[in-house]
Tab-separated table of C-alpha atoms in Angstrom:
chain	number	residue	atom	x	y	z
D	1	MET	CA	-0.175	-0.204	0.872
D	2	SER	CA	1.697	3.678	-1.001
D	3	LEU	CA	0.434	6.738	1.047
D	4	PRO	CA	-0.018	9.789	-0.163
D	5	ALA	CA	3.223	11.981	-1.380
D	6	PRO	CA	3.838	14.532	1.410
D	7	ALA	CA	2.593	18.445	0.696
D	8	PRO	CA	6.119	19.694	0.089
D	9	PRO	CA	6.772	21.179	3.744
D	10	VAL	CA	6.405	17.963	5.218
D	11	VAL	CA	9.017	16.438	3.123
D	12	ALA	CA	11.074	19.530	3.829
D	13	ARG	CA	10.600	18.162	7.199
D	14	PHE	CA	12.496	15.263	6.667
D	15	GLU	CA	15.043	16.172	5.191
D	16	ARG	CA	15.463	18.395	7.829
D	17	LEU	CA	15.661	16.139	10.438
D	18	LYS	CA	17.887	13.797	8.475
D	19	GLN	CA	20.888	16.206	8.983
D	20	ARG	CA	20.312	16.424	12.657
D	21	PRO	CA	22.752	14.835	14.836
D	22	VAL	CA	21.555	10.996	15.525
D	23	SER	CA	20.734	10.252	18.971
D	24	LEU	CA	20.729	6.930	19.733
D	25	SER	CA	22.160	4.795	17.660
D	26	VAL	CA	20.775	1.109	18.037
D	27	ARG	CA	22.656	-1.748	15.840
D	28	GLY	CA	21.766	-5.108	15.782
D	29	LEU	CA	20.884	-5.653	18.852
D	30	THR	CA	18.852	-9.020	20.008
D	31	LYS	CA	17.608	-10.641	23.174
D	32	HIS	CA	17.003	-14.316	23.866
D	33	PHE	CA	15.440	-15.811	27.156
D	34	GLU	CA	15.428	-18.690	28.823
D	35	SER	CA	12.760	-20.994	28.873
D	36	PRO	CA	11.864	-24.613	30.085
D	37	ARG	CA	11.710	-25.000	26.758
D	38	GLY	CA	14.714	-23.827	25.361
D	39	THR	CA	16.028	-20.481	23.812
D	40	VAL	CA	13.469	-17.593	23.426
D	41	THR	CA	14.197	-14.979	21.050
D	42	ALA	CA	12.181	-12.072	21.958
D	43	LEU	CA	14.127	-9.448	19.781
D	44	ASN	CA	16.017	-10.707	16.687
D	45	ASN	CA	18.972	-8.121	14.762
D	46	VAL	CA	16.955	-4.914	15.672
D	47	SER	CA	18.651	-1.022	14.033
D	48	PHE	CA	17.822	1.450	13.830
D	49	ASP	CA	18.487	5.086	14.604
D	50	VAL	CA	16.645	7.954	16.473
D	51	HIS	CA	17.605	12.054	15.400
D	52	LYS	CA	18.370	15.237	17.520
D	53	ARG	CA	14.774	16.749	18.902
D	54	GLU	CA	12.762	13.051	16.975
D	55	PHE	CA	9.984	12.266	18.064
D	56	MET	CA	10.079	8.567	17.454
D	57	SER	CA	7.262	5.957	18.289
D	58	VAL	CA	8.056	1.404	18.692
D	59	ILE	CA	4.406	-0.097	17.848
D	60	GLY	CA	3.961	-3.729	16.740
D	61	PRO	CA	1.631	-6.897	17.526
D	62	SER	CA	0.964	-8.412	20.815
D	63	GLY	CA	4.770	-10.371	21.527
D	64	CYS	CA	6.898	-7.855	19.767
D	65	GLY	CA	9.337	-6.839	22.600
D	66	LYS	CA	8.589	-3.291	22.643
D	67	SER	CA	8.729	-2.865	26.518
D	68	THR	CA	11.708	-4.996	26.688
D	69	LEU	CA	13.513	-2.881	23.328
D	70	VAL	CA	12.984	-0.357	25.307
D	71	ARG	CA	14.120	-1.408	29.366
D	72	ILE	CA	17.096	-2.558	27.244
D	73	LEU	CA	17.612	0.559	25.792
D	74	ALA	CA	17.291	2.809	28.715
D	75	GLY	CA	19.916	0.461	30.358
D	76	LEU	CA	17.127	-1.789	32.530
D	77	GLU	CA	18.023	-4.460	30.942
D	78	THR	CA	21.543	-5.986	29.065
D	79	ALA	CA	21.180	-7.391	25.599
D	80	SER	CA	22.654	-10.658	24.553
D	81	ASP	CA	24.174	-9.114	20.933
D	82	GLY	CA	24.554	-5.972	19.686
D	83	GLU	CA	25.434	-2.345	20.764
D	84	ILE	CA	23.681	0.452	21.870
D	85	VAL	CA	25.073	4.208	21.555
D	86	VAL	CA	23.929	7.549	22.609
D	87	GLU	CA	25.495	10.440	21.896
D	88	GLY	CA	28.873	8.474	21.510
D	89	ILE	CA	28.654	7.236	24.023
D	90	PRO	CA	27.586	3.301	24.481
D	91	VAL	CA	25.056	2.015	26.854
D	92	SER	CA	25.672	-0.059	29.701
D	93	GLY	CA	23.751	0.427	32.239
D	94	PRO	CA	20.993	2.980	34.138
D	95	CYS	CA	22.354	6.544	33.607
D	96	PRO	CA	21.047	9.427	34.600
D	97	ASP	CA	21.207	11.084	30.406
D	98	ARG	CA	18.674	8.392	29.296
D	99	GLY	CA	15.057	9.527	31.395
D	100	MET	CA	12.356	7.302	31.472
D	101	VAL	CA	8.596	6.730	31.986
D	102	PHE	CA	6.661	3.070	32.792
D	103	GLN	CA	2.999	3.362	32.381
D	104	GLY	CA	2.594	2.351	35.981
D	105	TYR	CA	2.324	5.347	38.948
D	106	THR	CA	6.300	5.579	39.770
D	107	LEU	CA	5.877	8.165	42.620
D	108	PHE	CA	7.056	7.671	45.973
D	109	PRO	CA	3.730	8.515	47.840
D	110	TRP	CA	5.888	10.079	50.489
D	111	LEU	CA	6.920	12.670	48.906
D	112	THR	CA	5.035	16.162	47.463
D	113	VAL	CA	5.417	16.809	43.613
D	114	LYS	CA	7.696	18.634	44.593
D	115	ARG	CA	9.844	16.777	46.952
D	116	ASN	CA	9.580	13.761	43.926
D	117	VAL	CA	11.151	15.958	41.139
D	118	MET	CA	13.222	17.018	43.469
D	119	PHE	CA	14.926	13.973	43.938
D	120	GLY	CA	16.529	13.703	40.995
D	121	PRO	CA	18.887	16.438	41.162
D	122	MET	CA	19.564	16.048	44.812
D	123	MET	CA	20.858	12.838	44.178
D	124	ALA	CA	23.037	13.923	41.138
D	125	GLY	CA	24.401	16.350	44.024
D	126	ARG	CA	22.864	19.553	44.107
D	127	SER	CA	22.166	22.091	46.384
D	128	ALA	CA	18.459	22.243	48.172
D	129	PHE	CA	17.901	25.589	47.670
D	130	THR	CA	19.198	24.497	43.639
D	131	ALA	CA	16.711	21.149	43.804
D	132	GLU	CA	13.646	23.445	44.638
D	133	SER	CA	14.044	26.539	42.369
D	134	GLU	CA	14.914	24.266	39.513
D	135	ALA	CA	11.785	21.560	40.625
D	136	ARG	CA	9.259	24.142	40.273
D	137	GLU	CA	10.342	24.861	36.661
D	138	TRP	CA	9.482	22.003	35.347
D	139	ILE	CA	6.518	21.568	37.740
D	140	GLU	CA	5.342	24.644	36.107
D	141	LEU	CA	6.668	23.146	32.970
D	142	VAL	CA	3.862	20.685	33.056
D	143	GLY	CA	0.718	23.047	34.356
D	144	LEU	CA	1.018	21.690	38.221
D	145	THR	CA	1.861	24.559	40.288
D	146	LYS	CA	-0.604	24.689	41.968
D	147	PHE	CA	-0.069	21.136	42.945
D	148	GLU	CA	3.370	21.091	44.615
D	149	ASN	CA	2.743	20.670	47.815
D	150	ALA	CA	0.113	17.790	46.986
D	151	TYR	CA	0.837	13.603	48.157
D	152	PRO	CA	0.503	11.912	44.974
D	153	HIS	CA	-2.480	10.169	46.187
D	154	GLN	CA	-4.661	13.499	46.194
D	155	LEU	CA	-3.814	13.593	42.105
D	156	SER	CA	-5.357	12.476	39.536
D	157	GLY	CA	-4.118	9.617	37.272
D	158	GLY	CA	-3.243	12.039	34.365
D	159	MET	CA	-2.098	14.134	37.007
D	160	LYS	CA	0.402	11.370	38.596
D	161	GLN	CA	1.862	11.306	34.904
D	162	ARG	CA	2.371	14.809	34.735
D	163	VAL	CA	4.381	14.396	37.617
D	164	ALA	CA	6.329	11.990	36.520
D	165	ILE	CA	7.229	12.862	33.424
D	166	ALA	CA	8.417	16.266	35.430
D	167	ARG	CA	10.461	14.235	37.300
D	168	ALA	CA	12.367	12.803	34.405
D	169	LEU	CA	13.012	15.437	32.886
D	170	ALA	CA	14.264	17.504	36.227
D	171	ASN	CA	17.892	15.238	35.636
D	172	GLN	CA	18.428	16.595	31.790
D	173	PRO	CA	18.151	12.893	29.801
D	174	ARG	CA	18.659	13.439	26.735
D	175	VAL	CA	16.913	10.721	25.197
D	176	LEU	CA	12.943	9.859	27.193
D	177	PHE	CA	11.934	6.301	26.739
D	178	MET	CA	8.542	6.154	28.289
D	179	ASP	CA	6.504	2.658	27.749
D	180	GLU	CA	2.989	3.059	27.562
D	181	PRO	CA	2.903	6.136	29.693
D	182	PHE	CA	-0.591	7.226	29.034
D	183	GLY	CA	-2.269	2.539	28.806
D	184	ALA	CA	-3.530	3.381	32.281
D	185	LEU	CA	-5.592	7.166	31.144
D	186	ASP	CA	-9.661	6.829	30.703
D	187	ALA	CA	-9.524	7.836	26.338
D	188	GLN	CA	-10.592	12.165	27.868
D	189	THR	CA	-7.454	11.876	29.842
D	190	ARG	CA	-5.475	10.512	27.256
D	191	CYS	CA	-6.338	12.541	24.735
D	192	ASN	CA	-5.306	15.251	27.251
D	193	MET	CA	-1.558	13.754	27.822
D	194	GLN	CA	-1.415	13.337	24.149
D	195	SER	CA	-1.228	17.060	23.921
D	196	TYR	CA	0.871	18.054	27.041
D	197	LEU	CA	3.078	15.923	25.381
D	198	LEU	CA	3.128	17.460	22.348
D	199	GLU	CA	3.221	20.757	23.935
D	200	ILE	CA	6.436	19.784	26.733
D	201	TRP	CA	8.236	18.463	23.458
D	202	LYS	CA	8.685	21.692	21.961
D	203	ASN	CA	9.410	23.190	24.378
D	204	VAL	CA	12.626	21.158	25.347
D	205	ASP	CA	15.282	20.068	23.656
D	206	ILE	CA	14.734	16.297	24.819
D	207	THR	CA	14.502	13.463	21.692
D	208	ILE	CA	11.717	11.086	22.894
D	209	VAL	CA	11.470	7.081	21.987
D	210	PHE	CA	7.032	6.214	22.877
D	211	ILE	CA	6.129	2.995	23.294
D	212	THR	CA	2.457	2.557	22.047
D	213	HIS	CA	-0.604	-0.142	21.254
D	214	ASP	CA	-2.214	2.269	19.964
D	215	LEU	CA	-2.498	3.745	16.162
D	216	ASP	CA	-3.701	6.714	16.624
D	217	GLU	CA	-1.640	7.665	19.322
D	218	ALA	CA	1.220	6.368	17.552
D	219	VAL	CA	-0.045	9.299	14.564
D	220	PHE	CA	-0.759	12.042	16.074
D	221	LEU	CA	2.610	11.705	18.855
D	222	SER	CA	5.278	11.103	15.921
D	223	ASP	CA	7.700	11.895	13.682
D	224	ARG	CA	8.685	8.227	12.656
D	225	ILE	CA	7.192	5.101	13.759
D	226	LEU	CA	8.642	2.092	13.604
D	227	VAL	CA	7.557	-1.092	14.051
D	228	LEU	CA	7.854	-4.264	15.272
D	229	ASP	CA	7.630	-7.925	13.914
D	230	ALA	CA	6.815	-10.140	16.011
D	231	ASN	CA	8.050	-14.217	16.805
D	232	PRO	CA	11.490	-13.296	17.586
D	233	GLY	CA	11.261	-9.477	17.132
D	234	ARG	CA	11.968	-7.202	14.058
D	235	VAL	CA	11.975	-3.897	12.340
D	236	ARG	CA	9.457	-3.987	9.322
D	237	GLU	CA	9.158	-1.188	9.033
D	238	ILE	CA	10.087	2.876	10.033
D	239	VAL	CA	6.991	5.257	9.127
D	240	GLU	CA	7.469	8.412	7.683
D	241	VAL	CA	3.922	10.550	9.314
D	242	PRO	CA	2.896	12.853	6.442
D	243	VAL	CA	1.353	14.967	9.025
D	244	PRO	CA	2.415	18.526	9.305
D	245	ARG	CA	3.391	19.835	12.731
D	246	PRO	CA	2.182	21.584	14.747
D	247	ARG	CA	-0.744	18.976	15.994
D	248	SER	CA	-4.127	19.146	16.557
D	249	PHE	CA	-7.163	16.168	16.661
D	250	ASP	CA	-8.735	17.736	13.758
D	251	GLN	CA	-6.180	16.215	11.981
D	252	ILE	CA	-7.056	12.358	12.364
D	253	ALA	CA	-9.491	12.836	9.574
D	254	ASP	CA	-7.149	14.012	7.098
D	255	PRO	CA	-6.069	11.973	4.209
D	256	ALA	CA	-2.788	12.049	4.933
D	257	PHE	CA	-3.571	10.398	8.612
D	258	LEU	CA	-6.358	7.950	7.989
D	259	ALA	CA	-3.889	6.482	5.194
D	260	THR	CA	-1.006	6.259	7.434
D	261	ARG	CA	-2.322	4.569	10.230
D	262	LYS	CA	-4.054	2.002	7.609
D	263	HIS	CA	-0.553	1.328	6.206
D	264	ILE	CA	0.285	0.848	9.795
D	265	GLU	CA	-2.183	-1.189	10.903
D	266	HIS	CA	-1.622	-3.930	7.578
D	267	LEU	CA	1.717	-3.325	8.828
D	268	ILE	CA	0.845	-5.317	12.271
D	269	HIS	CA	-2.600	-7.744	11.177
D	270	PRO	CA	-2.127	-8.198	7.056
D	271	PRO	CA	-4.903	-8.730	5.648
D	272	GLY	CA	-5.890	-12.162	4.937
D	273	ALA	CA	-3.180	-13.390	7.859
D	274	GLU	CA	-4.885	-16.318	9.417
D	275	ALA	CA	-4.333	-15.895	13.796
D	276	LYS	CA	-1.553	-18.005	14.261
D	277	GLU	CA	-3.523	-18.692	17.961
D	278	SER	CA	-6.786	-19.939	18.614
D	279	PHE	CA	-8.764	-20.187	22.035
D	280	PRO	CA	-10.826	-22.723	23.504
D	281	VAL	CA	-14.875	-21.425	23.696
D	282	LEU	CA	-16.034	-21.899	27.348
D	283	LYS	CA	-19.731	-21.825	27.379
D	284	PHE	CA	-21.732	-21.338	30.464
D	285	SER	CA	-25.612	-21.541	29.385
D	286	ALA	CA	-27.434	-22.891	26.038
D	287	PRO	CA	-27.036	-20.900	22.985
D	288	ASP	CA	-29.590	-18.432	22.232
D	289	PRO	CA	-30.794	-18.349	18.618
D	290	ASP	CA	-31.462	-14.873	18.638
D	291	VAL	CA	-27.745	-13.869	20.097
D	292	VAL	CA	-26.244	-13.465	16.839
């Protein structure tokens, strides 16, 4: 399937993107797990580059290794083979130059919003005064100044994730990894958070790698989308999103948006492909002939 030809300004944007320095380089990334049935390959020879200030989403079918990939990139797990380099420095473990935001709410419940955001800078050796001043700037950026003295249990789900983003950015990482950060939110809050994230990304010198299973979310947020195959996880295609920036939800009905979404859907679920797994059907009552 061919996508509509991007408008000239969009083509120019991609050309400018490719001229930027590479923030994240992944080469031959492979991950094996040992199981009772033998060795399982979760990721196989994954290679791609992410350019400075790019927003790249990673999407694919269940079991393609999206979360495993991002945990390895963040240094939280080790690869079986391959190389990961962030701005010239090989990844060998967790480091402040790589931030991470998870799907679950990972705030310290005994600390206020301000203290949660201050935690990273203080651990890096900044004084309490400096850490507090910086934390207030990040809290203002995510729109939670009025809640800086609130505790996590007093916040909504979306507000907690905004604090988590502020806490990750307070360490001033070069690359921010986000593992389905809005997956647990209701639809309206999720849309709001997507808009918040784009506004934050516009105002911060940061490269984002965003894991999601939501096609609309991937197209709405991204410059490019890395599509993975499953069993084992490997690069199927890297799709350039021809939807102009700045983005708005009105664009969801645009032909370029719909064509990109359809193309990715066909990559993940090819037309006519049979399901690889079958599930047993359990009957708890006699079938009703009026129910189709």
